[in-house]
mmCIF file with all atom_site columns, C-alpha atoms in Angstrom:
data_model
loop_
_atom_site.group_PDB
_atom_site.id
_atom_site.type_symbol
_atom_site.label_atom_id
_atom_site.label_alt_id
_atom_site.label_comp_id
_atom_site.label_asym_id
_atom_site.label_entity_id
_atom_site.label_seq_id
_atom_site.pdbx_PDB_ins_code
_atom_site.Cartn_x
_atom_site.Cartn_y
_atom_site.Cartn_z
_atom_site.occupancy
_atom_site.B_iso_or_equiv
_atom_site.pdbx_formal_charge
_atom_site.auth_seq_id
_atom_site.auth_comp_id
_atom_site.auth_asym_id
_atom_site.auth_atom_id
_atom_site.pdbx_PDB_model_num
ATOM 1   C CA . GLY H 1 1   ? 0.000   0.000  0.000   1.00 0.00 ? 19  GLY H CA 1
ATOM 2   C CA . ALA H 1 2   ? 0.933   3.642  -0.296  1.00 0.00 ? 20  ALA H CA 1
ATOM 3   C CA . VAL H 1 3   ? 3.120   4.834  2.559   1.00 0.00 ? 21  VAL H CA 1
ATOM 4   C CA . VAL H 1 4   ? 3.717   8.370  3.738   1.00 0.00 ? 22  VAL H CA 1
ATOM 5   C CA . SER H 1 5   ? 6.551   8.974  6.160   1.00 0.00 ? 23  SER H CA 1
ATOM 6   C CA . GLN H 1 6   ? 6.876   12.064 8.277   1.00 0.00 ? 24  GLN H CA 1
ATOM 7   C CA . HIS H 1 7   ? 10.000  13.159 10.116  1.00 0.00 ? 25  HIS H CA 1
ATOM 8   C CA . PRO H 1 8   ? 10.648  13.904 12.878  1.00 0.00 ? 26  PRO H CA 1
ATOM 9   C CA . SER H 1 9   ? 7.939   12.302 15.005  1.00 0.00 ? 27  SER H CA 1
ATOM 10  C CA . TRP H 1 10  ? 8.484   14.859 17.693  1.00 0.00 ? 28  TRP H CA 1
ATOM 11  C CA . VAL H 1 11  ? 10.626  17.928 18.156  1.00 0.00 ? 29  VAL H CA 1
ATOM 12  C CA . ILE H 1 12  ? 11.240  20.444 20.914  1.00 0.00 ? 30  ILE H CA 1
ATOM 13  C CA . CYS H 1 13  ? 12.633  23.819 19.987  1.00 0.00 ? 31  CYS H CA 1
ATOM 14  C CA . LYS H 1 14  ? 13.279  27.164 21.609  1.00 0.00 ? 32  LYS H CA 1
ATOM 15  C CA . SER H 1 15  ? 11.158  30.228 20.895  1.00 0.00 ? 33  SER H CA 1
ATOM 16  C CA . GLY H 1 16  ? 12.466  32.177 17.948  1.00 0.00 ? 34  GLY H CA 1
ATOM 17  C CA . THR H 1 17  ? 14.056  29.256 16.164  1.00 0.00 ? 35  THR H CA 1
ATOM 18  C CA . SER H 1 18  ? 12.830  27.528 13.005  1.00 0.00 ? 36  SER H CA 1
ATOM 19  C CA . VAL H 1 19  ? 11.841  23.911 12.633  1.00 0.00 ? 37  VAL H CA 1
ATOM 20  C CA . LYS H 1 20  ? 11.575  21.845 9.457   1.00 0.00 ? 38  LYS H CA 1
ATOM 21  C CA . ILE H 1 21  ? 9.215   18.901 9.108   1.00 0.00 ? 39  ILE H CA 1
ATOM 22  C CA . GLU H 1 22  ? 9.551   16.485 6.199   1.00 0.00 ? 40  GLU H CA 1
ATOM 23  C CA . CYS H 1 23  ? 6.814   14.519 4.484   1.00 0.00 ? 41  CYS H CA 1
ATOM 24  C CA . ARG H 1 24  ? 7.854   11.785 2.076   1.00 0.00 ? 42  ARG H CA 1
ATOM 25  C CA . SER H 1 25  ? 5.842   9.452  -0.099  1.00 0.00 ? 43  SER H CA 1
ATOM 26  C CA . LEU H 1 26  ? 7.882   6.267  0.040   1.00 0.00 ? 44  LEU H CA 1
ATOM 27  C CA . ASP H 1 27  ? 6.454   4.219  -2.787  1.00 0.00 ? 45  ASP H CA 1
ATOM 28  C CA . PHE H 1 28  ? 4.551   6.615  -4.991  1.00 0.00 ? 46  PHE H CA 1
ATOM 29  C CA . GLN H 1 29  ? 4.770   10.016 -6.601  1.00 0.00 ? 47  GLN H CA 1
ATOM 30  C CA . ALA H 1 30  ? 2.605   12.845 -5.331  1.00 0.00 ? 48  ALA H CA 1
ATOM 31  C CA . THR H 1 31  ? 2.383   16.146 -7.156  1.00 0.00 ? 49  THR H CA 1
ATOM 32  C CA . THR H 1 32  ? 0.114   17.374 -4.381  1.00 0.00 ? 50  THR H CA 1
ATOM 33  C CA . MET H 1 33  ? 0.451   16.954 -0.618  1.00 0.00 ? 51  MET H CA 1
ATOM 34  C CA . PHE H 1 34  ? -1.583  18.437 2.187   1.00 0.00 ? 52  PHE H CA 1
ATOM 35  C CA . TRP H 1 35  ? -0.490  19.833 5.535   1.00 0.00 ? 53  TRP H CA 1
ATOM 36  C CA . TYR H 1 36  ? -2.804  19.777 8.551   1.00 0.00 ? 54  TYR H CA 1
ATOM 37  C CA . ARG H 1 37  ? -2.614  21.038 12.079  1.00 0.00 ? 55  ARG H CA 1
ATOM 38  C CA . GLN H 1 38  ? -4.406  19.306 14.916  1.00 0.00 ? 56  GLN H CA 1
ATOM 39  C CA . PHE H 1 39  ? -5.007  20.802 18.331  1.00 0.00 ? 57  PHE H CA 1
ATOM 40  C CA . PRO H 1 40  ? -5.668  18.512 21.300  1.00 0.00 ? 58  PRO H CA 1
ATOM 41  C CA . LYS H 1 41  ? -9.019  16.775 21.071  1.00 0.00 ? 59  LYS H CA 1
ATOM 42  C CA . GLN H 1 42  ? -9.848  18.679 17.909  1.00 0.00 ? 60  GLN H CA 1
ATOM 43  C CA . SER H 1 43  ? -10.255 17.910 14.270  1.00 0.00 ? 61  SER H CA 1
ATOM 44  C CA . LEU H 1 44  ? -7.776  18.429 11.515  1.00 0.00 ? 62  LEU H CA 1
ATOM 45  C CA . MET H 1 45  ? -7.342  21.945 10.216  1.00 0.00 ? 63  MET H CA 1
ATOM 46  C CA . LEU H 1 46  ? -6.086  22.102 6.652   1.00 0.00 ? 64  LEU H CA 1
ATOM 47  C CA . MET H 1 47  ? -3.226  24.587 6.518   1.00 0.00 ? 65  MET H CA 1
ATOM 48  C CA . ALA H 1 48  ? -2.099  24.403 2.928   1.00 0.00 ? 66  ALA H CA 1
ATOM 49  C CA . THR H 1 49  ? -1.880  22.420 -0.259  1.00 0.00 ? 67  THR H CA 1
ATOM 50  C CA . SER H 1 50  ? 1.681   21.746 -1.338  1.00 0.00 ? 68  SER H CA 1
ATOM 51  C CA . ASN H 1 51  ? 2.273   21.607 -5.082  1.00 0.00 ? 69  ASN H CA 1
ATOM 52  C CA . GLU H 1 52  ? 5.410   20.226 -6.685  1.00 0.00 ? 70  GLU H CA 1
ATOM 53  C CA . GLY H 1 53  ? 7.033   22.813 -8.871  1.00 0.00 ? 71  GLY H CA 1
ATOM 54  C CA . SER H 1 54  ? 4.817   25.696 -7.822  1.00 0.00 ? 72  SER H CA 1
ATOM 55  C CA . LYS H 1 55  ? 3.821   27.735 -4.813  1.00 0.00 ? 73  LYS H CA 1
ATOM 56  C CA . ALA H 1 56  ? 1.752   26.250 -2.063  1.00 0.00 ? 74  ALA H CA 1
ATOM 57  C CA . THR H 1 57  ? -1.872  27.254 -1.683  1.00 0.00 ? 75  THR H CA 1
ATOM 58  C CA . TYR H 1 58  ? -2.638  28.404 1.842   1.00 0.00 ? 76  TYR H CA 1
ATOM 59  C CA . GLU H 1 59  ? -5.989  28.277 3.563   1.00 0.00 ? 77  GLU H CA 1
ATOM 60  C CA . GLN H 1 60  ? -7.521  31.466 4.817   1.00 0.00 ? 78  GLN H CA 1
ATOM 61  C CA . GLY H 1 61  ? -5.960  32.664 8.040   1.00 0.00 ? 79  GLY H CA 1
ATOM 62  C CA . VAL H 1 62  ? -2.734  30.687 7.689   1.00 0.00 ? 80  VAL H CA 1
ATOM 63  C CA . GLU H 1 63  ? 0.381   32.879 7.586   1.00 0.00 ? 81  GLU H CA 1
ATOM 64  C CA . LYS H 1 64  ? 2.430   31.812 4.600   1.00 0.00 ? 82  LYS H CA 1
ATOM 65  C CA . ASP H 1 65  ? 5.529   33.617 5.856   1.00 0.00 ? 83  ASP H CA 1
ATOM 66  C CA . LYS H 1 66  ? 5.227   31.759 9.126   1.00 0.00 ? 84  LYS H CA 1
ATOM 67  C CA . PHE H 1 67  ? 4.640   28.321 7.670   1.00 0.00 ? 85  PHE H CA 1
ATOM 68  C CA . LEU H 1 68  ? 6.923   27.900 4.676   1.00 0.00 ? 86  LEU H CA 1
ATOM 69  C CA . ILE H 1 69  ? 6.176   25.001 2.392   1.00 0.00 ? 87  ILE H CA 1
ATOM 70  C CA . ASN H 1 70  ? 8.546   23.629 -0.223  1.00 0.00 ? 88  ASN H CA 1
ATOM 71  C CA . HIS H 1 71  ? 7.630   20.753 -2.491  1.00 0.00 ? 89  HIS H CA 1
ATOM 72  C CA . ALA H 1 72  ? 11.077  19.940 -3.801  1.00 0.00 ? 90  ALA H CA 1
ATOM 73  C CA . SER H 1 73  ? 10.290  16.734 -5.640  1.00 0.00 ? 91  SER H CA 1
ATOM 74  C CA . LEU H 1 74  ? 7.450   14.369 -6.406  1.00 0.00 ? 92  LEU H CA 1
ATOM 75  C CA . THR H 1 75  ? 8.146   12.503 -3.176  1.00 0.00 ? 93  THR H CA 1
ATOM 76  C CA . LEU H 1 76  ? 9.059   15.228 -0.692  1.00 0.00 ? 94  LEU H CA 1
ATOM 77  C CA . SER H 1 77  ? 7.317   18.215 0.829   1.00 0.00 ? 95  SER H CA 1
ATOM 78  C CA . THR H 1 78  ? 8.665   20.197 3.760   1.00 0.00 ? 96  THR H CA 1
ATOM 79  C CA . LEU H 1 79  ? 6.942   22.487 6.237   1.00 0.00 ? 97  LEU H CA 1
ATOM 80  C CA . THR H 1 80  ? 9.154   24.984 8.030   1.00 0.00 ? 98  THR H CA 1
ATOM 81  C CA . VAL H 1 81  ? 7.757   26.758 11.055  1.00 0.00 ? 99  VAL H CA 1
ATOM 82  C CA . THR H 1 82  ? 9.724   29.990 11.193  1.00 0.00 ? 100 THR H CA 1
ATOM 83  C CA . SER H 1 83  ? 10.416  31.982 14.337  1.00 0.00 ? 101 SER H CA 1
ATOM 84  C CA . ALA H 1 84  ? 8.414   29.492 16.345  1.00 0.00 ? 102 ALA H CA 1
ATOM 85  C CA . HIS H 1 85  ? 6.489   30.552 19.433  1.00 0.00 ? 103 HIS H CA 1
ATOM 86  C CA . PRO H 1 86  ? 4.723   28.500 22.092  1.00 0.00 ? 104 PRO H CA 1
ATOM 87  C CA . GLU H 1 87  ? 1.370   29.011 20.361  1.00 0.00 ? 105 GLU H CA 1
ATOM 88  C CA . ASP H 1 88  ? 2.764   27.113 17.368  1.00 0.00 ? 106 ASP H CA 1
ATOM 89  C CA . SER H 1 89  ? 3.008   24.015 19.533  1.00 0.00 ? 107 SER H CA 1
ATOM 90  C CA . SER H 1 90  ? 0.744   21.434 17.953  1.00 0.00 ? 108 SER H CA 1
ATOM 91  C CA . PHE H 1 91  ? 0.502   18.143 16.102  1.00 0.00 ? 109 PHE H CA 1
ATOM 92  C CA . TYR H 1 92  ? 1.243   18.545 12.394  1.00 0.00 ? 110 TYR H CA 1
ATOM 93  C CA . ILE H 1 93  ? 0.168   15.888 9.894   1.00 0.00 ? 111 ILE H CA 1
ATOM 94  C CA . CYS H 1 94  ? 0.734   15.561 6.170   1.00 0.00 ? 112 CYS H CA 1
ATOM 95  C CA . SER H 1 95  ? -1.186  13.519 3.645   1.00 0.00 ? 113 SER H CA 1
ATOM 96  C CA . ALA H 1 96  ? -0.803  12.571 0.023   1.00 0.00 ? 114 ALA H CA 1
ATOM 97  C CA . ARG H 1 97  ? -2.449  10.564 -2.691  1.00 0.00 ? 115 ARG H CA 1
ATOM 98  C CA . PRO H 1 98  ? -0.665  8.815  -5.572  1.00 0.00 ? 116 PRO H CA 1
ATOM 99  C CA . ASP H 1 99  ? -0.824  10.876 -8.739  1.00 0.00 ? 117 ASP H CA 1
ATOM 100 C CA . GLU H 1 100 ? -2.544  8.077  -10.603 1.00 0.00 ? 118 GLU H CA 1
ATOM 101 C CA . TYR H 1 101 ? -5.363  7.859  -8.043  1.00 0.00 ? 119 TYR H CA 1
ATOM 102 C CA . PRO H 1 102 ? -8.583  9.793  -8.729  1.00 0.00 ? 120 PRO H CA 1
ATOM 103 C CA . LEU H 1 103 ? -9.122  12.826 -6.512  1.00 0.00 ? 121 LEU H CA 1
ATOM 104 C CA . ASN H 1 104 ? -12.075 11.210 -4.744  1.00 0.00 ? 122 ASN H CA 1
ATOM 105 C CA . THR H 1 105 ? -10.058 8.298  -3.328  1.00 0.00 ? 123 THR H CA 1
ATOM 106 C CA . GLU H 1 106 ? -8.611  7.945  0.125   1.00 0.00 ? 124 GLU H CA 1
ATOM 107 C CA . ALA H 1 107 ? -5.641  9.947  1.316   1.00 0.00 ? 125 ALA H CA 1
ATOM 108 C CA . PHE H 1 108 ? -2.592  8.447  3.002   1.00 0.00 ? 126 PHE H CA 1
ATOM 109 C CA . PHE H 1 109 ? -1.295  10.109 6.122   1.00 0.00 ? 127 PHE H CA 1
ATOM 110 C CA . GLY H 1 110 ? 2.064   10.507 7.752   1.00 0.00 ? 128 GLY H CA 1
ATOM 111 C CA . GLN H 1 111 ? 2.413   9.542  11.385  1.00 0.00 ? 129 GLN H CA 1
ATOM 112 C CA . GLY H 1 112 ? 2.426   13.150 12.478  1.00 0.00 ? 130 GLY H CA 1
ATOM 113 C CA . THR H 1 113 ? 4.943   15.449 14.149  1.00 0.00 ? 131 THR H CA 1
ATOM 114 C CA . ARG H 1 114 ? 4.498   16.725 17.692  1.00 0.00 ? 132 ARG H CA 1
ATOM 115 C CA . LEU H 1 115 ? 6.049   20.193 17.897  1.00 0.00 ? 133 LEU H CA 1
ATOM 116 C CA . THR H 1 116 ? 6.660   21.733 21.293  1.00 0.00 ? 134 THR H CA 1
ATOM 117 C CA . VAL H 1 117 ? 8.053   25.246 21.452  1.00 0.00 ? 135 VAL H CA 1
ATOM 118 C CA . VAL H 1 118 ? 9.549   26.240 24.785  1.00 0.00 ? 136 VAL H CA 1
ATOM 119 C CA . GLY S 2 1   ? -19.295 23.772 -0.074  1.00 0.00 ? 30  GLY S CA 1
ATOM 120 C CA . ASN S 2 2   ? -18.699 20.354 1.428   1.00 0.00 ? 31  ASN S CA 1
ATOM 121 C CA . SER S 2 3   ? -19.185 19.591 5.094   1.00 0.00 ? 32  SER S CA 1
ATOM 122 C CA . VAL S 2 4   ? -19.256 16.609 7.441   1.00 0.00 ? 33  VAL S CA 1
ATOM 123 C CA . THR S 2 5   ? -21.151 16.520 10.716  1.00 0.00 ? 34  THR S CA 1
ATOM 124 C CA . GLN S 2 6   ? -20.177 13.857 13.170  1.00 0.00 ? 35  GLN S CA 1
ATOM 125 C CA . MET S 2 7   ? -21.745 12.707 16.401  1.00 0.00 ? 36  MET S CA 1
ATOM 126 C CA . GLU S 2 8   ? -20.217 14.514 19.313  1.00 0.00 ? 37  GLU S CA 1
ATOM 127 C CA . GLY S 2 9   ? -18.132 12.583 21.749  1.00 0.00 ? 38  GLY S CA 1
ATOM 128 C CA . PRO S 2 10  ? -16.560 11.365 23.774  1.00 0.00 ? 39  PRO S CA 1
ATOM 129 C CA . VAL S 2 11  ? -18.132 7.924  23.735  1.00 0.00 ? 40  VAL S CA 1
ATOM 130 C CA . THR S 2 12  ? -17.393 5.462  26.510  1.00 0.00 ? 41  THR S CA 1
ATOM 131 C CA . LEU S 2 13  ? -18.484 1.840  26.199  1.00 0.00 ? 42  LEU S CA 1
ATOM 132 C CA . SER S 2 14  ? -17.884 -1.425 27.954  1.00 0.00 ? 43  SER S CA 1
ATOM 133 C CA . GLU S 2 15  ? -16.137 -4.205 26.094  1.00 0.00 ? 44  GLU S CA 1
ATOM 134 C CA . GLU S 2 16  ? -18.476 -6.156 23.778  1.00 0.00 ? 45  GLU S CA 1
ATOM 135 C CA . ALA S 2 17  ? -20.994 -3.315 23.609  1.00 0.00 ? 46  ALA S CA 1
ATOM 136 C CA . PHE S 2 18  ? -22.532 -2.167 20.330  1.00 0.00 ? 47  PHE S CA 1
ATOM 137 C CA . LEU S 2 19  ? -21.084 0.961  18.753  1.00 0.00 ? 48  LEU S CA 1
ATOM 138 C CA . THR S 2 20  ? -22.728 3.553  16.538  1.00 0.00 ? 49  THR S CA 1
ATOM 139 C CA . ILE S 2 21  ? -21.104 6.823  15.544  1.00 0.00 ? 50  ILE S CA 1
ATOM 140 C CA . ASN S 2 22  ? -23.350 8.996  13.399  1.00 0.00 ? 51  ASN S CA 1
ATOM 141 C CA . CYS S 2 23  ? -22.088 10.909 10.400  1.00 0.00 ? 52  CYS S CA 1
ATOM 142 C CA . THR S 2 24  ? -23.974 13.055 7.900   1.00 0.00 ? 53  THR S CA 1
ATOM 143 C CA . TYR S 2 25  ? -22.611 15.075 5.029   1.00 0.00 ? 54  TYR S CA 1
ATOM 144 C CA . THR S 2 26  ? -23.342 17.752 2.477   1.00 0.00 ? 55  THR S CA 1
ATOM 145 C CA . ALA S 2 27  ? -21.495 17.825 -0.814  1.00 0.00 ? 56  ALA S CA 1
ATOM 146 C CA . THR S 2 28  ? -21.735 19.706 -4.070  1.00 0.00 ? 57  THR S CA 1
ATOM 147 C CA . GLY S 2 29  ? -20.518 16.739 -6.074  1.00 0.00 ? 58  GLY S CA 1
ATOM 148 C CA . TYR S 2 30  ? -20.935 13.004 -5.720  1.00 0.00 ? 59  TYR S CA 1
ATOM 149 C CA . PRO S 2 31  ? -18.476 12.167 -2.962  1.00 0.00 ? 60  PRO S CA 1
ATOM 150 C CA . SER S 2 32  ? -16.684 9.110  -1.762  1.00 0.00 ? 61  SER S CA 1
ATOM 151 C CA . LEU S 2 33  ? -17.054 8.578  1.970   1.00 0.00 ? 62  LEU S CA 1
ATOM 152 C CA . PHE S 2 34  ? -14.464 7.392  4.475   1.00 0.00 ? 63  PHE S CA 1
ATOM 153 C CA . TRP S 2 35  ? -13.931 6.538  8.086   1.00 0.00 ? 64  TRP S CA 1
ATOM 154 C CA . TYR S 2 36  ? -10.417 7.095  9.383   1.00 0.00 ? 65  TYR S CA 1
ATOM 155 C CA . VAL S 2 37  ? -9.069  6.046  12.777  1.00 0.00 ? 66  VAL S CA 1
ATOM 156 C CA . GLN S 2 38  ? -6.363  7.793  14.780  1.00 0.00 ? 67  GLN S CA 1
ATOM 157 C CA . TYR S 2 39  ? -4.592  6.081  17.645  1.00 0.00 ? 68  TYR S CA 1
ATOM 158 C CA . PRO S 2 40  ? -2.850  8.250  20.268  1.00 0.00 ? 69  PRO S CA 1
ATOM 159 C CA . GLY S 2 41  ? 0.193   10.067 18.928  1.00 0.00 ? 70  GLY S CA 1
ATOM 160 C CA . GLU S 2 42  ? -0.258  8.767  15.412  1.00 0.00 ? 71  GLU S CA 1
ATOM 161 C CA . GLY S 2 43  ? -1.535  9.918  12.050  1.00 0.00 ? 72  GLY S CA 1
ATOM 162 C CA . LEU S 2 44  ? -4.795  8.781  10.493  1.00 0.00 ? 73  LEU S CA 1
ATOM 163 C CA . GLN S 2 45  ? -5.379  5.351  8.997   1.00 0.00 ? 74  GLN S CA 1
ATOM 164 C CA . LEU S 2 46  ? -8.143  4.451  6.613   1.00 0.00 ? 75  LEU S CA 1
ATOM 165 C CA . LEU S 2 47  ? -10.657 2.198  8.355   1.00 0.00 ? 76  LEU S CA 1
ATOM 166 C CA . LEU S 2 48  ? -13.200 1.753  5.588   1.00 0.00 ? 77  LEU S CA 1
ATOM 167 C CA . LYS S 2 49  ? -14.681 3.490  2.582   1.00 0.00 ? 78  LYS S CA 1
ATOM 168 C CA . ALA S 2 50  ? -17.622 3.549  0.190   1.00 0.00 ? 79  ALA S CA 1
ATOM 169 C CA . THR S 2 51  ? -17.629 5.151  -3.221  1.00 0.00 ? 80  THR S CA 1
ATOM 170 C CA . LYS S 2 52  ? -21.268 5.067  -4.295  1.00 0.00 ? 81  LYS S CA 1
ATOM 171 C CA . ALA S 2 53  ? -24.765 4.936  -2.907  1.00 0.00 ? 82  ALA S CA 1
ATOM 172 C CA . ASP S 2 54  ? -25.741 1.745  -1.068  1.00 0.00 ? 83  ASP S CA 1
ATOM 173 C CA . ASP S 2 55  ? -22.115 0.557  -0.913  1.00 0.00 ? 84  ASP S CA 1
ATOM 174 C CA . LYS S 2 56  ? -21.151 -0.940 2.423   1.00 0.00 ? 85  LYS S CA 1
ATOM 175 C CA . GLY S 2 57  ? -17.591 -0.496 3.601   1.00 0.00 ? 86  GLY S CA 1
ATOM 176 C CA . SER S 2 58  ? -16.301 -2.945 6.186   1.00 0.00 ? 87  SER S CA 1
ATOM 177 C CA . ASN S 2 59  ? -13.070 -3.712 7.998   1.00 0.00 ? 88  ASN S CA 1
ATOM 178 C CA . LYS S 2 60  ? -12.074 -5.265 11.345  1.00 0.00 ? 89  LYS S CA 1
ATOM 179 C CA . GLY S 2 61  ? -15.706 -5.754 12.312  1.00 0.00 ? 90  GLY S CA 1
ATOM 180 C CA . PHE S 2 62  ? -16.625 -2.137 11.580  1.00 0.00 ? 91  PHE S CA 1
ATOM 181 C CA . GLU S 2 63  ? -19.071 -1.282 8.841   1.00 0.00 ? 92  GLU S CA 1
ATOM 182 C CA . ALA S 2 64  ? -20.809 1.724  7.327   1.00 0.00 ? 93  ALA S CA 1
ATOM 183 C CA . THR S 2 65  ? -23.331 2.055  4.505   1.00 0.00 ? 94  THR S CA 1
ATOM 184 C CA . TYR S 2 66  ? -23.422 4.975  2.071   1.00 0.00 ? 95  TYR S CA 1
ATOM 185 C CA . ARG S 2 67  ? -26.997 6.290  2.303   1.00 0.00 ? 96  ARG S CA 1
ATOM 186 C CA . LYS S 2 68  ? -27.578 8.922  -0.346  1.00 0.00 ? 97  LYS S CA 1
ATOM 187 C CA . GLU S 2 69  ? -31.215 9.497  0.588   1.00 0.00 ? 98  GLU S CA 1
ATOM 188 C CA . THR S 2 70  ? -30.287 10.470 4.140   1.00 0.00 ? 99  THR S CA 1
ATOM 189 C CA . THR S 2 71  ? -26.783 11.744 3.279   1.00 0.00 ? 100 THR S CA 1
ATOM 190 C CA . SER S 2 72  ? -25.373 9.563  6.021   1.00 0.00 ? 101 SER S CA 1
ATOM 191 C CA . PHE S 2 73  ? -22.485 7.172  6.619   1.00 0.00 ? 102 PHE S CA 1
ATOM 192 C CA . HIS S 2 74  ? -22.889 5.898  10.172  1.00 0.00 ? 103 HIS S CA 1
ATOM 193 C CA . LEU S 2 75  ? -20.144 3.721  11.641  1.00 0.00 ? 104 LEU S CA 1
ATOM 194 C CA . GLU S 2 76  ? -21.169 0.559  13.504  1.00 0.00 ? 105 GLU S CA 1
ATOM 195 C CA . LYS S 2 77  ? -19.524 -2.351 15.243  1.00 0.00 ? 106 LYS S CA 1
ATOM 196 C CA . GLY S 2 78  ? -21.375 -5.140 16.937  1.00 0.00 ? 107 GLY S CA 1
ATOM 197 C CA . SER S 2 79  ? -18.898 -5.838 19.739  1.00 0.00 ? 108 SER S CA 1
ATOM 198 C CA . VAL S 2 80  ? -16.151 -3.370 20.591  1.00 0.00 ? 109 VAL S CA 1
ATOM 199 C CA . GLN S 2 81  ? -12.828 -4.254 22.155  1.00 0.00 ? 110 GLN S CA 1
ATOM 200 C CA . VAL S 2 82  ? -10.470 -2.270 24.352  1.00 0.00 ? 111 VAL S CA 1
ATOM 201 C CA . SER S 2 83  ? -8.111  -2.039 21.391  1.00 0.00 ? 112 SER S CA 1
ATOM 202 C CA . ASP S 2 84  ? -10.750 -0.087 19.456  1.00 0.00 ? 113 ASP S CA 1
ATOM 203 C CA . SER S 2 85  ? -10.190 2.905  21.731  1.00 0.00 ? 114 SER S CA 1
ATOM 204 C CA . ALA S 2 86  ? -9.178  5.722  19.391  1.00 0.00 ? 115 ALA S CA 1
ATOM 205 C CA . VAL S 2 87  ? -10.475 8.830  17.628  1.00 0.00 ? 116 VAL S CA 1
ATOM 206 C CA . TYR S 2 88  ? -12.692 8.191  14.608  1.00 0.00 ? 117 TYR S CA 1
ATOM 207 C CA . PHE S 2 89  ? -13.082 10.677 11.770  1.00 0.00 ? 118 PHE S CA 1
ATOM 208 C CA . CYS S 2 90  ? -15.744 10.670 9.097   1.00 0.00 ? 119 CYS S CA 1
ATOM 209 C CA . ALA S 2 91  ? -14.578 12.271 5.851   1.00 0.00 ? 120 ALA S CA 1
ATOM 210 C CA . LEU S 2 92  ? -15.426 12.798 2.219   1.00 0.00 ? 121 LEU S CA 1
ATOM 211 C CA . SER S 2 93  ? -13.583 13.531 -0.998  1.00 0.00 ? 122 SER S CA 1
ATOM 212 C CA . ASP S 2 94  ? -14.955 14.403 -4.386  1.00 0.00 ? 123 ASP S CA 1
ATOM 213 C CA . LEU S 2 95  ? -13.720 15.472 -7.776  1.00 0.00 ? 124 LEU S CA 1
ATOM 214 C CA . THR S 2 96  ? -14.660 19.123 -7.332  1.00 0.00 ? 125 THR S CA 1
ATOM 215 C CA . ASN S 2 97  ? -12.339 20.174 -4.536  1.00 0.00 ? 126 ASN S CA 1
ATOM 216 C CA . ALA S 2 98  ? -8.826  19.631 -5.923  1.00 0.00 ? 127 ALA S CA 1
ATOM 217 C CA . GLY S 2 99  ? -8.260  16.505 -3.889  1.00 0.00 ? 128 GLY S CA 1
ATOM 218 C CA . LYS S 2 100 ? -8.949  18.090 -0.515  1.00 0.00 ? 129 LYS S CA 1
ATOM 219 C CA . SER S 2 101 ? -10.653 15.931 2.039   1.00 0.00 ? 130 SER S CA 1
ATOM 220 C CA . THR S 2 102 ? -13.377 17.283 4.308   1.00 0.00 ? 131 THR S CA 1
ATOM 221 C CA . PHE S 2 103 ? -13.347 15.908 7.853   1.00 0.00 ? 132 PHE S CA 1
ATOM 222 C CA . GLY S 2 104 ? -15.800 15.754 10.694  1.00 0.00 ? 133 GLY S CA 1
ATOM 223 C CA . ASP S 2 105 ? -14.669 16.875 14.127  1.00 0.00 ? 134 ASP S CA 1
ATOM 224 C CA . GLY S 2 106 ? -13.744 13.401 15.271  1.00 0.00 ? 135 GLY S CA 1
ATOM 225 C CA . THR S 2 107 ? -15.283 11.191 17.954  1.00 0.00 ? 136 THR S CA 1
ATOM 226 C CA . THR S 2 108 ? -13.176 9.838  20.787  1.00 0.00 ? 137 THR S CA 1
ATOM 227 C CA . LEU S 2 109 ? -14.082 6.274  21.703  1.00 0.00 ? 138 LEU S CA 1
ATOM 228 C CA . THR S 2 110 ? -12.949 4.731  24.970  1.00 0.00 ? 139 THR S CA 1
ATOM 229 C CA . VAL S 2 111 ? -13.692 1.069  25.582  1.00 0.00 ? 140 VAL S CA 1
ATOM 230 C CA . LYS S 2 112 ? -13.391 -0.165 29.151  1.00 0.00 ? 141 LYS S CA 1
ATOM 231 C CA . PRO S 2 113 ? -12.732 -3.781 30.098  1.00 0.00 ? 142 PRO S CA 1
#
């Protein structure tokens, strides 16, 4: 089956520093990947759509200068949280779908990254 | 636009009890419907899916039927186990929304021995 790997699983950083989270599709190509944020006991909030070879599309209210997305290849998207602050602490999840799959099929999710900013 | 409304939780059941988690949806297109499960500290895993009306998705004793007339996709299991404790998300995807999935708010299930 299609596997999405996210790294790191957890990270602790100091306020003001930047943190990079990687999302890789291990056995398929994905022109499009999605980044979500999940607060405790809450649903997934779509942050942005990552597009290989072009700029990411951000959802309303998401600061694109704060959350930098780079889709460097058909198997890798990165989310960089810049100048992190404690309110950025959250669980970040990526998802992707193989390019050959129709858009109305299931998505495959990474295992998530727990970010704690101290 | 698309939306998914899911039964509020949390839900606490004893082992071997019957489970129902309600899910209704609105969609502009003709969506596929999914239930995903999230165990603590992990990402989401597909539990089951249905792609057209009257389809029944099933997996690990869970099942859900795509009801177009009631726009529903309720999740059921006849006898839950402690290992079923997790958060369950109802979701939909269609061809009109650039591959984005629409999720319900999630329902936390706790099964006690």
